[in-house]
Structure formats: C-alpha cells, structure tokens
PDB file of C-alpha atoms in Angstrom:
ATOM      1  CA  ALA A   1      -0.225 -13.582  21.232  1.00 67.00           C
ATOM      2  CA  GLN A   2       0.001 -10.789  19.184  1.00 77.00           C
ATOM      3  CA  SER A   3      -0.935  -7.166  21.137  1.00 89.00           C
ATOM      4  CA  VAL A   4      -1.337  -3.812  19.850  1.00 94.00           C
ATOM      5  CA  SER A   5      -1.450  -0.640  22.064  1.00 95.00           C
ATOM      6  CA  GLN A   6      -2.740   2.514  21.275  1.00 96.00           C
ATOM      7  CA  HIS A   7      -1.608   4.914  24.127  1.00 87.00           C
ATOM      8  CA  ASN A   8      -3.937   7.902  23.711  1.00 88.00           C
ATOM      9  CA  HIS A   9      -7.640   6.634  24.166  1.00 92.00           C
ATOM     10  CA  HIS A  10      -9.081  10.370  23.663  1.00 95.00           C
ATOM     11  CA  VAL A  11      -7.346  13.181  21.920  1.00 97.00           C
ATOM     12  CA  ILE A  12      -8.806  16.746  21.688  1.00 97.00           C
ATOM     13  CA  LEU A  13      -7.176  19.357  19.429  1.00 97.00           C
ATOM     14  CA  SER A  14      -7.935  22.804  17.831  1.00 97.00           C
ATOM     15  CA  GLU A  15      -7.882  23.185  14.213  1.00 96.00           C
ATOM     16  CA  ALA A  16      -4.195  23.598  12.824  1.00 96.00           C
ATOM     17  CA  ALA A  17      -2.733  21.653  15.709  1.00 97.00           C
ATOM     18  CA  SER A  18      -0.321  19.040  15.116  1.00 97.00           C
ATOM     19  CA  LEU A  19      -1.176  15.252  15.672  1.00 97.00           C
ATOM     20  CA  GLU A  20       0.664  12.291  16.831  1.00 97.00           C
ATOM     21  CA  LEU A  21      -1.021   8.909  17.748  1.00 97.00           C
ATOM     22  CA  GLY A  22       0.998   6.512  19.243  1.00 96.00           C
ATOM     23  CA  CYS A  23       0.789   2.542  18.119  1.00 97.00           C
ATOM     24  CA  ASN A  24       3.238  -0.178  19.696  1.00 96.00           C
ATOM     25  CA  TYR A  25       3.015  -3.933  18.695  1.00 94.00           C
ATOM     26  CA  SER A  26       4.497  -6.867  20.172  1.00 91.00           C
ATOM     27  CA  TYR A  27       5.594  -9.281  17.180  1.00 85.00           C
ATOM     28  CA  GLY A  28       9.267  -9.107  16.908  1.00 80.00           C
ATOM     29  CA  GLY A  29       9.328 -10.787  13.113  1.00 83.00           C
ATOM     30  CA  THR A  30       8.005  -9.370   9.633  1.00 82.00           C
ATOM     31  CA  VAL A  31       4.589  -7.484  10.179  1.00 85.00           C
ATOM     32  CA  ASN A  32       2.413  -5.443   7.998  1.00 88.00           C
ATOM     33  CA  LEU A  33       1.109  -2.464   9.747  1.00 92.00           C
ATOM     34  CA  PHE A  34      -1.916  -0.312   8.853  1.00 93.00           C
ATOM     35  CA  TRP A  35      -3.993   2.585  10.363  1.00 95.00           C
ATOM     36  CA  TYR A  36      -7.710   2.493   9.808  1.00 94.00           C
ATOM     37  CA  VAL A  37     -10.109   5.594  10.405  1.00 95.00           C
ATOM     38  CA  GLN A  38     -13.603   5.640  11.104  1.00 95.00           C
ATOM     39  CA  TYR A  39     -15.610   8.700  10.539  1.00 95.00           C
ATOM     40  CA  PRO A  40     -18.619   9.462  12.398  1.00 93.00           C
ATOM     41  CA  GLY A  41     -21.303   7.119  10.956  1.00 89.00           C
ATOM     42  CA  GLN A  42     -19.130   5.685   8.319  1.00 92.00           C
ATOM     43  CA  HIS A  43     -17.307   2.345   7.814  1.00 90.00           C
ATOM     44  CA  LEU A  44     -13.723   1.465   8.844  1.00 93.00           C
ATOM     45  CA  GLN A  45     -11.432   2.551   5.992  1.00 92.00           C
ATOM     46  CA  LEU A  46      -7.881   2.247   5.329  1.00 91.00           C
ATOM     47  CA  LEU A  47      -5.740   5.185   5.891  1.00 93.00           C
ATOM     48  CA  LEU A  48      -2.462   4.164   5.162  1.00 92.00           C
ATOM     49  CA  LYS A  49      -0.190   0.979   5.184  1.00 91.00           C
ATOM     50  CA  TYR A  50       3.376  -0.159   5.592  1.00 91.00           C
ATOM     51  CA  PHE A  51       4.847  -3.162   4.001  1.00 86.00           C
ATOM     52  CA  SER A  52       8.483  -2.681   3.385  1.00 85.00           C
ATOM     53  CA  GLY A  53      10.923  -0.202   2.070  1.00 90.00           C
ATOM     54  CA  ASP A  54      10.639   3.423   3.228  1.00 93.00           C
ATOM     55  CA  PRO A  55       9.736   3.469   6.834  1.00 94.00           C
ATOM     56  CA  LEU A  56       7.882   6.793   6.590  1.00 96.00           C
ATOM     57  CA  VAL A  57       4.381   6.121   4.702  1.00 95.00           C
ATOM     58  CA  LYS A  58       2.100   8.760   3.448  1.00 94.00           C
ATOM     59  CA  GLY A  59      -1.501   8.030   3.318  1.00 91.00           C
ATOM     60  CA  ILE A  60      -4.641   9.829   2.317  1.00 89.00           C
ATOM     61  CA  LYS A  61      -5.727  13.418   3.656  1.00 93.00           C
ATOM     62  CA  GLY A  62      -2.162  14.541   4.628  1.00 95.00           C
ATOM     63  CA  PHE A  63      -1.662  11.802   7.304  1.00 96.00           C
ATOM     64  CA  GLU A  64       1.713   9.693   7.477  1.00 97.00           C
ATOM     65  CA  ALA A  65       3.146   7.102   9.637  1.00 97.00           C
ATOM     66  CA  GLU A  66       6.588   6.045  10.526  1.00 96.00           C
ATOM     67  CA  PHE A  67       7.605   2.479  11.239  1.00 95.00           C
ATOM     68  CA  ILE A  68      10.567   2.300  13.848  1.00 94.00           C
ATOM     69  CA  LYS A  69      11.460  -1.356  14.092  1.00 92.00           C
ATOM     70  CA  SER A  70      13.771  -0.769  17.027  1.00 93.00           C
ATOM     71  CA  LYS A  71      10.927   0.247  18.939  1.00 94.00           C
ATOM     72  CA  PHE A  72       8.067  -1.868  17.704  1.00 94.00           C
ATOM     73  CA  SER A  73       6.174   1.485  16.712  1.00 96.00           C
ATOM     74  CA  PHE A  74       4.082   2.723  14.155  1.00 97.00           C
ATOM     75  CA  ASN A  75       3.072   6.288  15.108  1.00 97.00           C
ATOM     76  CA  LEU A  76       0.367   8.188  13.065  1.00 97.00           C
ATOM     77  CA  ARG A  77       1.019  12.126  12.306  1.00 97.00           C
ATOM     78  CA  LYS A  78      -0.595  14.899  10.783  1.00 97.00           C
ATOM     79  CA  PRO A  79       1.139  18.365  10.920  1.00 97.00           C
ATOM     80  CA  SER A  80      -2.253  20.267  11.077  1.00 97.00           C
ATOM     81  CA  VAL A  81      -5.376  18.517  11.735  1.00 97.00           C
ATOM     82  CA  GLN A  82      -9.008  19.753  10.651  1.00 97.00           C
ATOM     83  CA  TRP A  83     -12.305  19.772  12.189  1.00 96.00           C
ATOM     84  CA  SER A  84     -13.085  17.020   9.514  1.00 96.00           C
ATOM     85  CA  ASP A  85     -10.449  14.653  10.872  1.00 97.00           C
ATOM     86  CA  THR A  86     -12.605  14.131  13.883  1.00 97.00           C
ATOM     87  CA  ALA A  87     -12.895  10.201  13.893  1.00 97.00           C
ATOM     88  CA  GLU A  88     -11.947   7.019  15.673  1.00 96.00           C
ATOM     89  CA  TYR A  89      -8.331   5.862  14.699  1.00 97.00           C
ATOM     90  CA  PHE A  90      -7.364   2.073  14.955  1.00 97.00           C
ATOM     91  CA  CYS A  91      -3.780   0.681  14.496  1.00 96.00           C
ATOM     92  CA  ALA A  92      -3.508  -2.722  13.281  1.00 93.00           C
ATOM     93  CA  VAL A  93      -0.779  -5.290  12.951  1.00 91.00           C
ATOM     94  CA  ASN A  94      -0.884  -8.408  10.606  1.00 86.00           C
ATOM     95  CA  ALA A  95       1.410 -11.034  11.938  1.00 80.00           C
ATOM     96  CA  PRO A  96       1.687 -14.792  12.066  1.00 76.00           C
ATOM     97  CA  SER A  97      -1.078 -16.445  14.575  1.00 70.00           C
ATOM     98  CA  GLY A  98      -1.598 -20.044  14.363  1.00 65.00           C
ATOM     99  CA  GLY A  99      -0.233 -20.642  10.983  1.00 66.00           C
ATOM    100  CA  SER A 100      -1.924 -17.980   9.014  1.00 71.00           C
ATOM    101  CA  TYR A 101      -1.639 -14.105   9.274  1.00 75.00           C
ATOM    102  CA  ILE A 102      -4.398 -12.445  10.657  1.00 79.00           C
ATOM    103  CA  PRO A 103      -4.589  -8.741  11.740  1.00 84.00           C
ATOM    104  CA  THR A 104      -4.759  -7.464  15.207  1.00 90.00           C
ATOM    105  CA  PHE A 105      -6.354  -4.226  15.979  1.00 94.00           C
ATOM    106  CA  GLY A 106      -5.593  -1.726  19.064  1.00 95.00           C
ATOM    107  CA  ARG A 107      -8.523  -0.428  20.878  1.00 95.00           C
ATOM    108  CA  GLY A 108      -8.772   2.721  19.046  1.00 96.00           C
ATOM    109  CA  THR A 109      -8.148   6.450  19.584  1.00 97.00           C
ATOM    110  CA  SER A 110     -11.000   8.970  19.749  1.00 96.00           C
ATOM    111  CA  LEU A 111      -9.983  12.273  18.207  1.00 97.00           C
ATOM    112  CA  ILE A 112     -12.069  15.195  18.431  1.00 97.00           C
ATOM    113  CA  VAL A 113     -11.105  18.600  16.590  1.00 97.00           C
ATOM    114  CA  HIS A 114     -12.509  21.888  17.289  1.00 95.00           C
ATOM    115  CA  PRO A 115     -12.909  24.321  14.916  1.00 89.00           C
TER     116      PRO A 115
ATOM    117  CA  GLY B   1     -22.373  -1.561  -5.266  1.00 53.00           C
ATOM    118  CA  ALA B   2     -18.970  -2.142  -5.038  1.00 78.00           C
ATOM    119  CA  GLY B   3     -18.190  -1.991  -1.414  1.00 92.00           C
ATOM    120  CA  VAL B   4     -18.830  -4.819   1.115  1.00 96.00           C
ATOM    121  CA  SER B   5     -22.447  -5.045   2.490  1.00 97.00           C
ATOM    122  CA  GLN B   6     -23.941  -6.808   5.407  1.00 98.00           C
ATOM    123  CA  THR B   7     -27.306  -7.615   6.512  1.00 97.00           C
ATOM    124  CA  PRO B   8     -29.212  -6.886   8.746  1.00 97.00           C
ATOM    125  CA  SER B   9     -27.932  -3.744   9.896  1.00 96.00           C
ATOM    126  CA  ASN B  10     -29.616  -3.993  12.985  1.00 97.00           C
ATOM    127  CA  LYS B  11     -30.656  -7.336  14.916  1.00 97.00           C
ATOM    128  CA  VAL B  12     -32.697  -7.419  18.104  1.00 98.00           C
ATOM    129  CA  THR B  13     -33.067 -10.907  19.659  1.00 97.00           C
ATOM    130  CA  GLU B  14     -33.709 -12.721  22.877  1.00 97.00           C
ATOM    131  CA  LYS B  15     -31.480 -14.662  24.703  1.00 97.00           C
ATOM    132  CA  GLY B  16     -31.360 -18.209  23.499  1.00 97.00           C
ATOM    133  CA  LYS B  17     -32.266 -17.674  20.051  1.00 97.00           C
ATOM    134  CA  TYR B  18     -30.298 -18.403  16.810  1.00 98.00           C
ATOM    135  CA  VAL B  19     -29.156 -15.686  14.773  1.00 98.00           C
ATOM    136  CA  GLU B  20     -27.359 -15.573  11.239  1.00 98.00           C
ATOM    137  CA  LEU B  21     -25.397 -12.412   9.815  1.00 98.00           C
ATOM    138  CA  ARG B  22     -24.677 -12.101   6.390  1.00 98.00           C
ATOM    139  CA  CYS B  23     -21.628 -10.523   4.370  1.00 98.00           C
ATOM    140  CA  ASP B  24     -21.585  -9.852   0.930  1.00 97.00           C
ATOM    141  CA  PRO B  25     -17.386  -9.111   0.008  1.00 96.00           C
ATOM    142  CA  ILE B  26     -16.239  -7.339  -2.714  1.00 94.00           C
ATOM    143  CA  SER B  27     -16.474  -9.309  -5.913  1.00 93.00           C
ATOM    144  CA  GLY B  28     -13.201 -11.233  -6.733  1.00 90.00           C
ATOM    145  CA  HIS B  29     -11.925 -10.837  -3.092  1.00 91.00           C
ATOM    146  CA  THR B  30     -10.685 -14.287  -1.907  1.00 90.00           C
ATOM    147  CA  ALA B  31     -10.118 -13.368   1.867  1.00 91.00           C
ATOM    148  CA  LEU B  32     -12.939 -12.573   4.291  1.00 93.00           C
ATOM    149  CA  TYR B  33     -12.845 -11.810   7.632  1.00 93.00           C
ATOM    150  CA  TRP B  34     -15.324 -11.665  10.569  1.00 96.00           C
ATOM    151  CA  TYR B  35     -14.692  -9.644  13.566  1.00 96.00           C
ATOM    152  CA  ARG B  36     -16.611  -8.571  16.607  1.00 97.00           C
ATOM    153  CA  GLN B  37     -16.492  -4.887  18.050  1.00 95.00           C
ATOM    154  CA  SER B  38     -17.550  -4.024  21.600  1.00 93.00           C
ATOM    155  CA  LEU B  39     -18.035  -0.153  22.676  1.00 89.00           C
ATOM    156  CA  GLY B  40     -14.833   1.347  23.141  1.00 87.00           C
ATOM    157  CA  GLN B  41     -12.790  -1.482  21.722  1.00 91.00           C
ATOM    158  CA  GLY B  42     -11.015  -2.072  18.290  1.00 94.00           C
ATOM    159  CA  PRO B  43     -12.497  -5.019  16.090  1.00 95.00           C
ATOM    160  CA  GLU B  44     -11.499  -8.397  17.534  1.00 94.00           C
ATOM    161  CA  PHE B  45     -10.799 -11.172  15.016  1.00 93.00           C
ATOM    162  CA  LEU B  46     -13.178 -13.753  14.898  1.00 95.00           C
ATOM    163  CA  ILE B  47     -12.427 -16.018  11.736  1.00 93.00           C
ATOM    164  CA  TYR B  48     -10.674 -15.756   8.405  1.00 90.00           C
ATOM    165  CA  PHE B  49     -11.745 -17.427   5.299  1.00 92.00           C
ATOM    166  CA  GLN B  50      -9.526 -18.026   2.046  1.00 89.00           C
ATOM    167  CA  GLY B  51     -11.598 -19.067  -0.646  1.00 90.00           C
ATOM    168  CA  THR B  52     -14.388 -21.340   0.620  1.00 91.00           C
ATOM    169  CA  GLY B  53     -12.075 -22.562   3.526  1.00 89.00           C
ATOM    170  CA  ALA B  54     -11.751 -21.316   7.013  1.00 87.00           C
ATOM    171  CA  ALA B  55      -8.304 -20.684   7.202  1.00 84.00           C
ATOM    172  CA  ASP B  56      -8.219 -19.483  10.915  1.00 87.00           C
ATOM    173  CA  ASP B  57     -11.007 -19.716  13.108  1.00 91.00           C
ATOM    174  CA  SER B  58      -9.087 -19.154  16.439  1.00 88.00           C
ATOM    175  CA  GLY B  59     -10.768 -16.248  17.143  1.00 91.00           C
ATOM    176  CA  LEU B  60     -14.261 -17.679  17.810  1.00 95.00           C
ATOM    177  CA  PRO B  61     -14.931 -17.551  21.363  1.00 94.00           C
ATOM    178  CA  ASN B  62     -16.766 -20.750  21.902  1.00 94.00           C
ATOM    179  CA  ASP B  63     -18.724 -23.586  19.762  1.00 95.00           C
ATOM    180  CA  ARG B  64     -22.127 -21.143  19.755  1.00 97.00           C
ATOM    181  CA  PHE B  65     -20.336 -19.358  16.933  1.00 97.00           C
ATOM    182  CA  PHE B  66     -19.768 -21.036  13.544  1.00 96.00           C
ATOM    183  CA  ALA B  67     -19.375 -19.359  10.107  1.00 97.00           C
ATOM    184  CA  VAL B  68     -19.456 -20.655   6.352  1.00 96.00           C
ATOM    185  CA  ARG B  69     -18.615 -19.254   2.943  1.00 96.00           C
ATOM    186  CA  PRO B  70     -19.915 -22.233   0.769  1.00 95.00           C
ATOM    187  CA  GLU B  71     -19.187 -20.487  -2.625  1.00 93.00           C
ATOM    188  CA  GLY B  72     -16.106 -18.642  -1.658  1.00 90.00           C
ATOM    189  CA  SER B  73     -17.948 -15.619  -1.884  1.00 94.00           C
ATOM    190  CA  VAL B  74     -21.200 -14.654   0.625  1.00 97.00           C
ATOM    191  CA  SER B  75     -20.490 -15.640   4.052  1.00 97.00           C
ATOM    192  CA  THR B  76     -22.625 -16.252   7.198  1.00 98.00           C
ATOM    193  CA  LEU B  77     -21.832 -15.933  10.964  1.00 98.00           C
ATOM    194  CA  LYS B  78     -24.039 -18.121  12.695  1.00 98.00           C
ATOM    195  CA  ILE B  79     -24.619 -17.625  16.426  1.00 98.00           C
ATOM    196  CA  GLN B  80     -26.414 -20.438  18.468  1.00 97.00           C
ATOM    197  CA  ARG B  81     -28.204 -19.912  22.044  1.00 97.00           C
ATOM    198  CA  THR B  82     -27.234 -16.242  21.908  1.00 98.00           C
ATOM    199  CA  GLU B  83     -26.276 -14.648  25.282  1.00 97.00           C
ATOM    200  CA  ARG B  84     -26.544 -10.951  26.361  1.00 96.00           C
ATOM    201  CA  GLY B  85     -22.588 -11.020  26.069  1.00 96.00           C
ATOM    202  CA  ASP B  86     -23.037 -11.515  22.478  1.00 97.00           C
ATOM    203  CA  SER B  87     -24.227  -7.943  21.951  1.00 97.00           C
ATOM    204  CA  ALA B  88     -21.763  -6.054  19.820  1.00 97.00           C
ATOM    205  CA  VAL B  89     -21.294  -4.813  16.211  1.00 97.00           C
ATOM    206  CA  TYR B  90     -20.135  -7.538  13.768  1.00 98.00           C
ATOM    207  CA  LEU B  91     -17.887  -6.457  11.254  1.00 97.00           C
ATOM    208  CA  CYS B  92     -16.954  -8.128   7.904  1.00 97.00           C
ATOM    209  CA  ALA B  93     -14.074  -7.378   5.862  1.00 94.00           C
ATOM    210  CA  SER B  94     -12.485  -8.418   2.511  1.00 92.00           C
ATOM    211  CA  SER B  95      -9.326  -8.121   0.759  1.00 88.00           C
ATOM    212  CA  LEU B  96      -8.002  -9.315  -2.540  1.00 85.00           C
ATOM    213  CA  THR B  97      -5.720 -12.147  -1.359  1.00 78.00           C
ATOM    214  CA  GLY B  98      -5.152 -11.997   2.369  1.00 68.00           C
ATOM    215  CA  GLY B  99      -2.091 -13.310   4.135  1.00 63.00           C
ATOM    216  CA  LEU B 100       1.181 -11.501   4.714  1.00 54.00           C
ATOM    217  CA  ALA B 101       2.533 -11.209   1.469  1.00 49.00           C
ATOM    218  CA  GLY B 102      -0.715 -10.208  -0.237  1.00 51.00           C
ATOM    219  CA  GLU B 103      -2.486  -8.179   2.223  1.00 61.00           C
ATOM    220  CA  LYS B 104      -2.934  -4.745   0.925  1.00 69.00           C
ATOM    221  CA  GLY B 105      -5.292  -3.852   3.834  1.00 77.00           C
ATOM    222  CA  GLN B 106      -9.157  -4.800   4.143  1.00 86.00           C
ATOM    223  CA  TYR B 107     -12.309  -3.103   2.920  1.00 91.00           C
ATOM    224  CA  PHE B 108     -15.133  -3.253   5.691  1.00 94.00           C
ATOM    225  CA  GLY B 109     -18.655  -3.375   5.745  1.00 96.00           C
ATOM    226  CA  PRO B 110     -21.051  -1.213   7.609  1.00 95.00           C
ATOM    227  CA  GLY B 111     -21.432  -3.889  10.469  1.00 96.00           C
ATOM    228  CA  THR B 112     -24.441  -5.483  11.929  1.00 98.00           C
ATOM    229  CA  ARG B 113     -25.521  -4.430  15.336  1.00 97.00           C
ATOM    230  CA  LEU B 114     -26.422  -7.468  17.318  1.00 98.00           C
ATOM    231  CA  THR B 115     -28.508  -6.908  20.604  1.00 98.00           C
ATOM    232  CA  VAL B 116     -29.426  -9.654  22.731  1.00 97.00           C
ATOM    233  CA  LEU B 117     -32.178  -9.078  25.246  1.00 96.00           C
TER     234      LEU B 117
END
C-alpha cells in the first residue's frame, strides 16, 4: 500500500525564518504530488501541486516544493515565514491503488510561527 | 456558494444509532471523495465516486459504512450501528475529473464532526 511520511510533526519558527517540511512517499511509478494547508478554523486547501515537467513548483503565498524522484521526496519550502503561515500542512500523493488513483495523505505537520 | 458544503457541521449520536452525513460538491465536479480524519492524523481515504458510481471503496473500514451518489452530485455517507471508534471528522472533497491524468487537486468541504457517545 502507498504510504506518505511527513518527518516533522511539530515545527515552531520565528517570523522571517526559513521553512522546509519533509515529505517522502513509497510508490515508484508515476504520481501526482500535492501540499495542502489548513489554517486554524478553515478548510483544507490546495497549496501547490506537481504533475510533470519542472520539478520545482511554486504555489500560493510564496511556497514552493521540489520533486526529487530519486529520493521519493516532495519537500515544501518557504524562504521567510510569516505569522499568518501558522497552520497544519499535509503532503498528499495520488497513485494507483486497486485500479484507480486515490490520494494518500501524510499525518500532517503543525507549524507555529511566532511574531 | 461555489465551494463544497457538508451537513451537518456537528453530529452527536449514541452508540448503535444510524447516521447520515451529506456532501454537496462543487457544481460540475465529477469526482467526489470521502475521508475520515482523526485527531493528529491526515485525512484517511474512504471512498471515491466518479459520477454516480463508486470507483473505489477500498477505504471503507467495514460493512457498517456505505455511501451513495445517486445523481452524480450530492453524496451521502451512511454509518450503521455507530461505535465510539467512529468518532472523527468526516471530510468530503470534489475535483473536476479525478484520476491520475485529470487530477488537479481537490476542493475540500468544512467537514462533519461526528461524536459517538
């Protein structure tokens, strides 16, 4: 079965610090990769996605992620975080499972940014 | 009103009772997903609809769980003989086409928080 690992469960940063959240997945074939964010009291929403092409993808609010196929990784980065980035971040992989493509989510990383 | 909506937002029930959770996807989205999210965990896939049919129900934990989407839009997740372990937030998401080639990311609803006493 497909698995997605997010290494950091809780991250605490000060404003302007750089951020990198790790995500690794287990499927060796073609996948679609996503990062979702859930701000306090809000729905899950898409932050960025990778389908093909340039392995460095840019999303909303200055976030980016790099797909490294050889490492089965899709780490999320932001050079300078803001207090408003405080949220839960989920990595997700869309891969074949039982004949269809379904998303598998990591357990999430809670990010707290201190002003 | 362009987003995914779910009702009720909260549901408290007693062990052994039957519950129905409703999801209204974004108009025109053919793919609809149900997830269950427990505290401190990511969404756990339950079932995926493509149109009216369940394309993949491999995530349903047992036969107490069932979902329908009779007209290819609104979906209902049904849980029979609820157990305390069913307590979680049940999320619904929709996407335009679903599948690997068409998946562009999902739009999530606010969820239904189910508490089984």
